[in-house]
Amino acid sequence: HVQLVESGGGSVQPRGSLRLSCELSGSVKDLNCMGWFRQAPGKEREGVATFFPGDGSSHYADSVKGRFTISLDKAKNTLYLQMNDLKPEDSAMYYCAAETYYNTYDPFLFEHCLFGIGGQGTQVTVS
């Protein structure tokens, strides 16, 4: 199985930057794709970005295009989300998630990646 552990959240002023990290361990080779989604209080889960290791492609929600960048350091088995020009509406709990052959929570489909396993989340507050 795969474990995902997020870090890097925090509080930042508008137009600031943060970099989220997601350390992947276990059967990482079994991951078809990975990414980030977020959830603010009282709102539904919202996909943010996905990354496909097979071809190196990435996809973004329209709300973050041009501001966020997803990347994977294969040597470190760490997924990153660089967030620039942050806005108050970006405030949410951010979750690292991935698609594999099993699920540990209710799957969430975003940009062709079925997020079925994930971490505990890291809080991002922009104010």
mmCIF file of C-alpha atoms in Angstrom:
data_model
loop_
_atom_site.group_PDB
_atom_site.id
_atom_site.type_symbol
_atom_site.label_atom_id
_atom_site.label_comp_id
_atom_site.label_asym_id
_atom_site.label_seq_id
_atom_site.Cartn_x
_atom_site.Cartn_y
_atom_site.Cartn_z
ATOM 1 C CA HIS A 1 0.000 0.000 0.000
ATOM 2 C CA VAL A 2 0.920 3.673 -0.363
ATOM 3 C CA GLN A 3 1.149 6.325 2.305
ATOM 4 C CA LEU A 4 0.812 10.032 1.528
ATOM 5 C CA VAL A 5 1.878 12.690 4.031
ATOM 6 C CA GLU A 6 1.344 16.381 3.313
ATOM 7 C CA SER A 7 3.260 19.317 4.717
ATOM 8 C CA GLY A 8 3.911 22.955 3.948
ATOM 9 C CA GLY A 9 0.595 24.585 4.703
ATOM 10 C CA GLY A 10 0.270 27.744 6.726
ATOM 11 C CA SER A 11 -1.013 31.280 6.817
ATOM 12 C CA VAL A 12 -0.016 33.810 4.184
ATOM 13 C CA GLN A 13 -1.116 37.222 3.009
ATOM 14 C CA PRO A 14 -2.841 37.686 -0.340
ATOM 15 C CA ARG A 15 -0.422 37.525 -3.278
ATOM 16 C CA GLY A 16 1.947 35.442 -1.178
ATOM 17 C CA SER A 17 3.325 31.991 -1.975
ATOM 18 C CA LEU A 18 3.440 28.569 -0.365
ATOM 19 C CA ARG A 19 4.813 25.217 -1.463
ATOM 20 C CA LEU A 20 3.006 22.107 -0.366
ATOM 21 C CA SER A 21 4.813 18.793 -0.230
ATOM 22 C CA CYS A 22 3.459 15.269 -0.266
ATOM 23 C CA GLU A 23 5.812 12.489 0.693
ATOM 24 C CA LEU A 24 4.898 9.208 -0.975
ATOM 25 C CA SER A 25 5.983 5.885 0.480
ATOM 26 C CA GLY A 26 5.167 2.258 -0.112
ATOM 27 C CA SER A 27 4.126 0.887 -3.519
ATOM 28 C CA VAL A 28 4.543 4.195 -5.334
ATOM 29 C CA LYS A 29 4.982 2.410 -8.667
ATOM 30 C CA ASP A 30 1.337 1.316 -8.419
ATOM 31 C CA LEU A 31 0.111 4.908 -8.666
ATOM 32 C CA ASN A 32 -1.473 5.761 -12.019
ATOM 33 C CA CYS A 33 -1.711 9.468 -11.293
ATOM 34 C CA MET A 34 -1.610 11.817 -8.331
ATOM 35 C CA GLY A 35 -2.574 15.324 -7.425
ATOM 36 C CA TRP A 36 -4.167 17.738 -5.043
ATOM 37 C CA PHE A 37 -7.678 18.661 -4.119
ATOM 38 C CA ARG A 38 -8.991 21.080 -1.518
ATOM 39 C CA GLN A 39 -12.013 21.495 0.645
ATOM 40 C CA ALA A 40 -13.152 24.610 2.436
ATOM 41 C CA PRO A 41 -15.609 24.472 5.340
ATOM 42 C CA GLY A 42 -19.139 23.889 4.110
ATOM 43 C CA LYS A 43 -18.025 23.343 0.521
ATOM 44 C CA GLU A 44 -17.532 20.305 -1.653
ATOM 45 C CA ARG A 45 -14.184 18.903 -2.606
ATOM 46 C CA GLU A 46 -12.556 20.806 -5.447
ATOM 47 C CA GLY A 47 -9.868 19.385 -7.670
ATOM 48 C CA VAL A 48 -6.775 21.559 -7.944
ATOM 49 C CA ALA A 49 -4.165 19.745 -10.035
ATOM 50 C CA THR A 50 -3.180 16.329 -11.307
ATOM 51 C CA PHE A 51 0.069 14.803 -12.506
ATOM 52 C CA PHE A 52 0.565 11.699 -14.628
ATOM 53 C CA PRO A 53 4.019 10.160 -14.095
ATOM 54 C CA GLY A 54 3.747 8.060 -17.233
ATOM 55 C CA ASP A 55 3.914 10.975 -19.652
ATOM 56 C CA GLY A 56 4.701 13.852 -17.299
ATOM 57 C CA SER A 57 1.467 15.670 -18.104
ATOM 58 C CA SER A 58 -0.296 17.912 -15.638
ATOM 59 C CA HIS A 59 -3.755 19.456 -15.468
ATOM 60 C CA TYR A 60 -5.161 22.305 -13.450
ATOM 61 C CA ALA A 61 -8.449 23.732 -12.327
ATOM 62 C CA ASP A 62 -9.271 26.946 -14.159
ATOM 63 C CA SER A 63 -9.224 28.823 -10.865
ATOM 64 C CA VAL A 64 -5.520 28.087 -10.309
ATOM 65 C CA LYS A 65 -4.092 28.016 -13.830
ATOM 66 C CA GLY A 66 -1.093 30.270 -14.151
ATOM 67 C CA ARG A 67 -0.662 30.496 -10.374
ATOM 68 C CA PHE A 68 -0.140 26.916 -9.196
ATOM 69 C CA THR A 69 2.383 24.368 -10.444
ATOM 70 C CA ILE A 70 2.387 20.658 -9.680
ATOM 71 C CA SER A 71 5.575 18.636 -9.920
ATOM 72 C CA LEU A 72 7.030 15.292 -8.903
ATOM 73 C CA ASP A 73 10.547 14.629 -7.668
ATOM 74 C CA LYS A 74 10.914 10.954 -8.458
ATOM 75 C CA ALA A 75 14.209 10.646 -6.613
ATOM 76 C CA LYS A 76 12.573 11.861 -3.422
ATOM 77 C CA ASN A 77 9.131 10.350 -4.089
ATOM 78 C CA THR A 78 7.671 13.726 -3.268
ATOM 79 C CA LEU A 79 4.847 15.563 -4.993
ATOM 80 C CA TYR A 80 4.824 19.332 -4.798
ATOM 81 C CA LEU A 81 2.283 22.073 -5.315
ATOM 82 C CA GLN A 82 3.848 25.489 -5.745
ATOM 83 C CA MET A 83 1.197 28.114 -5.097
ATOM 84 C CA ASN A 84 1.848 31.715 -6.106
ATOM 85 C CA ASP A 85 -0.298 34.832 -6.058
ATOM 86 C CA LEU A 86 -2.534 33.296 -3.430
ATOM 87 C CA LYS A 87 -6.020 34.663 -2.929
ATOM 88 C CA PRO A 88 -8.383 34.471 0.049
ATOM 89 C CA GLU A 89 -10.575 32.081 -1.934
ATOM 90 C CA ASP A 90 -7.657 29.622 -2.035
ATOM 91 C CA SER A 91 -8.056 29.091 1.719
ATOM 92 C CA ALA A 92 -8.919 25.463 2.390
ATOM 93 C CA MET A 93 -7.614 22.150 3.619
ATOM 94 C CA TYR A 94 -5.409 20.768 0.865
ATOM 95 C CA TYR A 95 -5.147 17.043 0.337
ATOM 96 C CA CYS A 96 -2.628 15.044 -1.603
ATOM 97 C CA ALA A 97 -4.313 12.137 -3.338
ATOM 98 C CA ALA A 98 -3.672 9.442 -5.903
ATOM 99 C CA GLU A 99 -5.236 6.776 -8.065
ATOM 100 C CA THR A 100 -4.302 3.148 -7.572
ATOM 101 C CA TYR A 101 -5.988 -0.250 -7.534
ATOM 102 C CA TYR A 102 -7.764 0.301 -4.212
ATOM 103 C CA ASN A 103 -9.563 3.117 -2.392
ATOM 104 C CA THR A 104 -9.449 4.243 1.200
ATOM 105 C CA TYR A 105 -12.187 6.829 0.893
ATOM 106 C CA ASP A 106 -15.011 7.867 -1.421
ATOM 107 C CA PRO A 107 -13.252 8.303 -4.796
ATOM 108 C CA PHE A 108 -13.163 11.737 -6.358
ATOM 109 C CA LEU A 109 -12.604 12.124 -10.100
ATOM 110 C CA PHE A 110 -10.699 15.141 -11.342
ATOM 111 C CA GLU A 111 -9.092 15.596 -14.745
ATOM 112 C CA HIS A 112 -9.054 11.873 -15.535
ATOM 113 C CA CYS A 113 -7.482 10.923 -12.199
ATOM 114 C CA LEU A 114 -9.633 9.052 -9.705
ATOM 115 C CA PHE A 115 -8.408 10.132 -6.298
ATOM 116 C CA GLY A 116 -9.086 7.154 -4.072
ATOM 117 C CA ILE A 117 -6.285 7.316 -1.538
ATOM 118 C CA GLY A 118 -4.911 10.349 0.211
ATOM 119 C CA GLY A 119 -3.305 12.028 3.157
ATOM 120 C CA GLN A 120 -4.689 13.825 6.183
ATOM 121 C CA GLY A 121 -4.429 17.274 4.643
ATOM 122 C CA THR A 122 -2.618 20.507 5.333
ATOM 123 C CA GLN A 123 -4.362 23.805 6.023
ATOM 124 C CA VAL A 124 -3.803 26.848 3.844
ATOM 125 C CA THR A 125 -5.146 30.196 5.021
ATOM 126 C CA VAL A 126 -4.871 33.352 2.940
ATOM 127 C CA SER A 127 -5.864 36.550 4.713
#
